[in-house]
Amino acid sequence: MSHNSFGHLFRVTTWGESHGPALGCVVDGCPPGLPLTPQDIQAWLDRRRPGQGRFVSQRQEPDAVRIASGVFEDARTGGPVTTGAPISLIIDNVDQRPRDYAAISTAFRPGHADWTYFAKYGVRDYRGGGRSSARETAARVAAGAIARKVLGPGVSVRGALIQIGAHRIDRARWDWDQTAENPFWSPDSAMVDVWADHLEAIRKAGSSTGAVVEVEASGVPAGWGAPVYGKLDAELAGALMSINAAKGVEIGAGFAAAALTGEESSDEMRAGNAGPVFLTNNAGGILGGVSTGAPIVVRCAFKPTSSILNPRRTINEAGEDIEMRTTGRHDPCVGIRAVPVVEAMVACVLADAFLRHRGQTGGGAFAPGSGERA
Amino acid sequence: MSHNSFGHLFRVTTWGESHGPALGCVVDGCPPGLPLTPQDIQAWLDRRRPGQGRFVSQRQEPDAVRIASGVFEDARTGGPVTTGAPISLIIDNVDQRPRDYAAISTAFRPGHADWTYFAKYGVRDYRGGGRSSARETAARVAAGAIARKVLGPGVSVRGALIQIGAHRIDRARWDWDQTAENPFWSPDSAMVDVWADHLEAIRKAGSSTGAVVEVEASGVPAGWGAPVYGKLDAELAGALMSINAAKGVEIGAGFAAAALTGEESSDEMRAGNAGPVFLTNNAGGILGGVSTGAPIVVRCAFKPTSSILNPRRTINEAGEDIEMRTTGRHDPCVGIRAVPVVEAMVACVLADAFLRHRGQTGGGAFAPGSGERA
Amino acid sequence: MSHNSFGHLFRVTTWGESHGPALGCVVDGCPPGLPLTPQDIQAWLDRRRPGQGRFVSQRQEPDAVRIASGVFEDARTGGPVTTGAPISLIIDNVDQRPRDYAAISTAFRPGHADWTYFAKYGVRDYRGGGRSSARETAARVAAGAIARKVLGPGVSVRGALIQIGAHRIDRARWDWDQTAENPFWSPDSAMVDVWADHLEAIRKAGSSTGAVVEVEASGVPAGWGAPVYGKLDAELAGALMSINAAKGVEIGAGFAAAALTGEESSDEMRAGNAGPVFLTNNAGGILGGVSTGAPIVVRCAFKPTSSILNPRRTINEAGEDIEMRTTGRHDPCVGIRAVPVVEAMVACVLADAFLRHRGQTGGGAFAPGSGERA
Amino acid sequence: MSHNSFGHLFRVTTWGESHGPALGCVVDGCPPGLPLTPQDIQAWLDRRRPGQGRFVSQRQEPDAVRIASGVFEDARTGGPVTTGAPISLIIDNVDQRPRDYAAISTAFRPGHADWTYFAKYGVRDYRGGGRSSARETAARVAAGAIARKVLGPGVSVRGALIQIGAHRIDRARWDWDQTAENPFWSPDSAMVDVWADHLEAIRKAGSSTGAVVEVEASGVPAGWGAPVYGKLDAELAGALMSINAAKGVEIGAGFAAAALTGEESSDEMRAGNAGPVFLTNNAGGILGGVSTGAPIVVRCAFKPTSSILNPRRTINEAGEDIEMRTTGRHDPCVGIRAVPVVEAMVACVLADAFLRHRGQTGGGAFAPGSGERA
């Protein structure tokens, strides 16, 4: 309900601006007894961190996370575990350069939230976009690390970049192991040089480029999600579209499903040991808003960042026509660092769906043949 | 927050199964004093109604709506107006044929929610899909009619079908007036015969086909929506993806944005009389999750219905491999009747955004030049 | 979260006015597989029904409930069970007498919501108070019947009237069995004649009187409820104070706790077979917002109805000073029929707490000695 | 919905344990443009602060608050104002003494949440009660300071202590000015010495005592609140009962209303300049869940703290019968410091009601005589 929160039983609230003292989140409703250290979270934050290569923002932020509440030593192991109380995570901003932003204090950068925040609120923290900055996504990734703990090792959520600009990977060459071997999370090793060349050209041109991220969650049992407005795909779509620069979301076959016939689209089933085995997965692991047991597959399209060096026509707070170019430190392709963010959002939505399913039904899925919950 | 509700201040809860006695919705939080008659709602329901042509389901449902609460005679006009109390709308089902569905009572139709409902709940109303039936969307359209009253005549929400199967309209021929002149809501008159032929072939083949719907909301002032998880685009994405058979959602340029450069993507502005005039609208009327003042443009992809006459491999509740074909009355292209449904969902999301914006800020948008709310 | 809904996982939305065509509720999030017939609900509604004696309203309403969605035949038993889909309950109004209310159409009865609804909405259904009528509580009782199914036979929720006017029961004579033996739900048989005489005098005087209801829920395991704003006592307090005419809520010792010392107030514990045995229950079964395992005890004070025959000073919509007396059919003591309503609200809150506890933790309580969930 | 949040449009989420590094809150949905400095908040925190006299805990906590997000310099005034983004407030804990609590690490103090947290979660931060500590209320008071900004100077929320132990004030001597002149917030100067003697005796006896707090909100216009489950009194009751040690909540006449007749209870009206003038206020400023325009009056009963020096019977985690006494630093009467906490909760509920009313209706109240919104 509130503006800066999402989730129902596993609920995440984030706060903080790009150039304020800190940012953070409060994760409420987490199950108790889960081992959780700052290092568990840091590992995921480090994947999203800026300043790690020439294709991402040069802002130097360690993104060191502190756990300010909600964990305590377990009597049995002595190690820290979640207590069921709200978990407050705080990440200090250390590389703010507010003076970079004086030029935009009274002007509206095209393609940014400058104008809309002004129109809505009449006041805005213009430094790096303030609340609208992609820096907020660090809090999402931190929350996602806790969500992964809730999901446990049986559920794997992993992402890849499948398109930069007009250059799409060849799905026939998909290799998940490759995503860890290149700075783009590309599952197609043949695409790495193509993208590197494209990004280099974009960067030199002072321009930017869009991208598409794909995330797969495997190990999700059948039964998560809830018709009809709490559909798992609806929750995923809302969560992903809330990420900065997102312009489209697909589940399974997505927009391509429009051109299919019913025979091509509907996934046939054969009996398996624990429920049906799907011969295809155009549904992306979700039917009627509820998980099928097959991998959940989502895609999210990101527009190119609007922070570009080339001059653009716009207006200012006084209502005058002006031209402006955006200096400062920016990612030429925000889609790259969005990979861990999309993963995190998927993990959070799934953790929430898991808890809600357990709440309403007791958990587990009915197995064909027995009519009993597995 | 609950499973069968959406919206925050303008909140819609729906109920009912395809072959139960009735379906309906409760619209809570509606502003008082809005004139509202059953006819106001009926007009929109009639656009979605089945049994109206050879390209939609032959089920004969008048979809006559009753208003069971929340309106009362206005002391000044004598006509019925909303009172601020919850509005209960009830639509009786009159053309149920439960016997059509005996064959699927213990089997899972591929591409349907049969399996997932069973897995989640262990029991399911299999008649026509029960709760997962597209019949539920009548309640959405009814709620949308009230949402339009909340938005008032200044906001126009209208939809079109832009693709059936592989056949896309030519946007250069877009004419909104055409959408009322053909059974497909096509804005491109040249596409009508193509689609008719395609659908005739699909129908004869006992198959089905997908589609893409586009909806535009014009007249939405700048300032609606709320960062960061209550983003207007996030709310729209969640709402649209909750529609039966939806597999993808786009805002503005959508997935095409991935292939653009920052120069191509970001919409330039020039000073206008009441805020900026956008020279393009790749943003689809939303930046940073808040409306820009430009028309809001969304697209939603629908898969072909999985109810097809051709035999398909699947399993049953006993866990056995079987083949089944789906008889009964079905739309060969559910995307067609989805047009008024997408419109309704957009209207509901906007009405809610309007009320929330007014709640937090008092309403209106800050105008450049004056620094005051318009 | 919305105005006419309560609960989180077990969520109830009600609608309807006193003299509209019908009233009802939608119960969403109910676990699947629970046997449920209209008779199961009717039994509880009949306890609240008007027209059943000289001490309650003479309005003749059968309060016959229909289940319009959310149940279906169970494959194993053939009987109707909940499906997990929203359960829509509808109760027709049959004994409306709108003409009784012409006199109040432009005047504000003292002590009623007439003025506040007008002030808020500018329009109001004045017939019998419209939405503010106690008739709405029929929907609560219907929902409570479903909540009892969720709680199962292990949890017993029962209520009693412990005070009418200044006449309080003697707790030393408390006998639950007596509550079914008199028209007041009195657990103290010696109070029955006292109350009957008091009510007869009140009725003849054209006046009304207040009352206090006490409800006990036994069998609630330790662990339900959630700190700190979702405390079980906070949820109960909100739920009870939402009942028409409620003016106070207590848990356990309640206001009397203010006069106690820490020694007197805090309940000592001894080891039992399944957790602690409490030697007293001043806590009313809740500590830190979470159930202790002891019976949950709540009390709710109801003011006398403001519908009295004696003339009272007030104003009308024109802003003029007037006098008015309230005719029509009214309960001289609304607290009597409030007993099943308070029970129902307690049952709904507990059902929700149960599901939320199961969602976050998996359910059950840790047992001392084993450190494992029971 | 989440456990550690309350409010709808004005939404507060708190986090932190008694002996963790810090505690804090996130206030989301605050209107933009409100001047806000740490000093604005500190002033209210200082009223609740421990270590300020012999009748409250000796723990020395400066309760210095930092604003970590959500404010920015106003372009016109240069001073900090709210931006509409979430406001994160952080208060460091500086006087933790975790070693004080070793004795209770495996035992359940009677009357505390020790047992229930263990039963629910299986793990608990036993240091000072962890999340269940009254230290959490600092975050409520901080949020309340922002709520007061939202309400503006026209609404005054002020509290008093009206009972300690069995000693109640004489309402005939009520003088609001006196509440600032004694350490008990007593409006009755004659009660100060009585309470001081009582507390001194209680303290020497190693015991504790309960209390009753009354809060009045004046200046609230008619029309705030929302039937029927979002009633203003229901929201207040839930909010107040969520405060540590609260056992009862009353609105207006409260439990005393049970002994009144309809003539005594219902407040008569006369025409005033801006709506009705109420001749009495047994309703406590709320009818039908909506504010009447008269002052809102609530009372909240607090039990004596269960932290007492005298030995008490209880059990431990091993399930053994033991005796324990609670050392450490405690308030002999937690009700005293609860006064600013109850005020804060009332302010937060009212701020939320204001924004929701404005959202649904546009704001203001209909005035008798004109039929137009004031």
Short mmCIF file of C-alpha atoms in Angstrom, two decimals, chain C residues 29-161:
data_model
loop_
_atom_site.label_atom_id
_atom_site.label_comp_id
_atom_site.label_asym_id
_atom_site.label_seq_id
_atom_site.Cartn_x
_atom_site.Cartn_y
_atom_site.Cartn_z
CA GLY C 29 -7.87 -16.10 1.39
CA CYS C 30 -9.78 -18.93 3.04
CA PRO C 31 -7.85 -22.20 3.10
CA PRO C 32 -9.16 -24.80 0.67
CA GLY C 33 -10.83 -28.05 1.52
CA LEU C 34 -12.99 -26.92 4.44
CA PRO C 35 -16.53 -28.33 4.36
CA LEU C 36 -18.94 -25.42 4.13
CA THR C 37 -22.69 -25.29 3.60
CA PRO C 38 -25.13 -22.41 3.93
CA GLN C 39 -26.46 -24.15 7.03
CA ASP C 40 -23.06 -23.91 8.69
CA ILE C 41 -23.28 -20.15 8.37
CA GLN C 42 -27.01 -19.88 9.04
CA ALA C 43 -26.67 -21.37 12.48
CA TRP C 44 -24.51 -18.46 13.59
CA LEU C 45 -26.62 -15.86 11.81
CA ASP C 46 -29.71 -17.09 13.58
CA ARG C 47 -28.13 -16.19 16.91
CA ARG C 48 -27.82 -12.56 15.86
CA ARG C 49 -31.12 -12.29 14.03
CA PRO C 50 -33.59 -9.55 14.93
CA GLY C 51 -37.26 -10.17 15.61
CA GLN C 52 -36.60 -12.93 18.12
CA GLY C 53 -37.91 -11.46 21.34
CA ARG C 54 -39.22 -8.40 23.04
CA PHE C 55 -35.75 -7.12 23.94
CA VAL C 56 -34.51 -6.82 20.36
CA SER C 57 -35.63 -5.02 17.23
CA GLN C 58 -38.96 -6.18 15.82
CA ARG C 59 -37.67 -6.02 12.29
CA GLN C 60 -38.43 -9.40 10.72
CA GLU C 61 -35.39 -10.51 8.76
CA PRO C 62 -34.80 -14.18 8.05
CA ASP C 63 -31.17 -13.37 7.28
CA ALA C 64 -31.05 -16.27 4.88
CA VAL C 65 -27.56 -16.53 3.48
CA ARG C 66 -26.58 -17.67 0.00
CA ILE C 67 -23.08 -18.80 -0.95
CA ALA C 68 -22.49 -17.35 -4.39
CA SER C 69 -18.90 -18.48 -4.97
CA GLY C 70 -15.88 -20.20 -3.53
CA VAL C 71 -17.24 -23.64 -2.69
CA PHE C 72 -17.42 -26.76 -4.83
CA GLU C 73 -18.09 -30.43 -4.46
CA ASP C 74 -15.21 -32.35 -2.99
CA ALA C 75 -14.20 -35.24 -5.24
CA ARG C 76 -13.84 -37.56 -2.27
CA THR C 77 -16.86 -36.73 -0.16
CA GLY C 78 -19.17 -35.16 -2.71
CA GLY C 79 -19.97 -32.46 -0.18
CA PRO C 80 -19.23 -28.79 -0.73
CA VAL C 81 -15.85 -27.55 0.40
CA THR C 82 -14.01 -24.26 0.12
CA THR C 83 -11.83 -24.02 -2.97
CA GLY C 84 -9.46 -21.25 -1.92
CA ALA C 85 -11.33 -18.80 -4.16
CA PRO C 86 -13.20 -15.83 -2.69
CA ILE C 87 -16.40 -16.80 -0.91
CA SER C 88 -19.25 -14.41 -1.68
CA LEU C 89 -22.11 -14.44 0.82
CA ILE C 90 -25.35 -12.60 0.09
CA ILE C 91 -28.21 -11.90 2.50
CA ASP C 92 -31.32 -10.28 1.07
CA ASN C 93 -33.10 -7.57 3.00
CA VAL C 94 -36.80 -8.42 3.09
CA ASP C 95 -38.35 -6.21 5.76
CA GLN C 96 -37.28 -2.75 4.64
CA ARG C 97 -39.60 0.10 5.53
CA PRO C 98 -37.95 3.07 3.96
CA ARG C 99 -40.95 5.27 4.58
CA ASP C 100 -40.22 5.08 8.29
CA TYR C 101 -37.24 7.24 7.64
CA ALA C 102 -38.56 10.20 5.73
CA ALA C 103 -38.42 12.30 8.88
CA ILE C 104 -34.69 11.90 9.21
CA SER C 105 -33.84 12.46 5.58
CA THR C 106 -32.69 16.01 6.23
CA ALA C 107 -32.03 15.92 9.97
CA PHE C 108 -29.14 14.54 11.98
CA ARG C 109 -30.16 12.18 14.78
CA PRO C 110 -28.01 12.83 17.85
CA GLY C 111 -25.54 10.08 18.60
CA HIS C 112 -25.82 8.65 15.10
CA ALA C 113 -23.58 8.81 12.06
CA ASP C 114 -26.09 11.02 10.22
CA TRP C 115 -24.06 14.18 10.71
CA THR C 116 -20.66 12.68 10.14
CA TYR C 117 -21.64 10.88 6.96
CA PHE C 118 -23.13 14.11 5.67
CA ALA C 119 -20.04 16.06 6.63
CA LYS C 120 -17.77 13.54 4.95
CA TYR C 121 -19.71 12.62 1.85
CA GLY C 122 -22.37 15.30 1.30
CA VAL C 123 -24.84 12.54 0.51
CA ARG C 124 -26.11 9.71 2.67
CA ASP C 125 -28.50 6.83 2.56
CA TYR C 126 -30.55 7.92 5.56
CA ARG C 127 -32.84 4.90 5.58
CA GLY C 128 -32.11 3.20 8.87
CA GLY C 129 -28.65 4.68 8.92
CA GLY C 130 -27.73 3.15 5.59
CA ARG C 131 -24.23 1.82 5.76
CA SER C 132 -23.85 2.75 9.43
CA SER C 133 -26.69 0.46 10.49
CA ALA C 134 -26.01 -2.46 12.78
CA ARG C 135 -27.53 -4.57 10.04
CA GLU C 136 -24.05 -4.64 8.57
CA THR C 137 -23.01 -6.88 11.45
CA ALA C 138 -24.89 -9.80 9.87
CA ALA C 139 -22.09 -9.91 7.33
CA ARG C 140 -19.53 -10.05 10.13
CA VAL C 141 -21.29 -12.98 11.74
CA ALA C 142 -21.43 -14.79 8.41
CA ALA C 143 -17.71 -14.27 7.92
CA GLY C 144 -17.09 -15.40 11.47
CA ALA C 145 -18.78 -18.70 10.72
CA ILE C 146 -16.16 -19.33 8.05
CA ALA C 147 -13.40 -18.22 10.40
CA ARG C 148 -14.52 -20.86 12.88
CA LYS C 149 -14.08 -23.45 10.15
CA VAL C 150 -10.53 -22.22 9.63
CA LEU C 151 -9.80 -22.41 13.34
CA GLY C 152 -11.20 -25.91 13.57
CA PRO C 153 -12.75 -27.62 16.57
CA GLY C 154 -9.67 -27.13 18.73
CA VAL C 155 -10.38 -23.43 19.15
CA SER C 156 -13.55 -22.39 20.90
CA VAL C 157 -14.79 -18.80 20.72
CA ARG C 158 -17.73 -18.01 22.98
CA GLY C 159 -19.23 -14.87 24.40
CA ALA C 160 -21.35 -13.61 27.21
CA LEU C 161 -23.01 -10.40 28.30
#
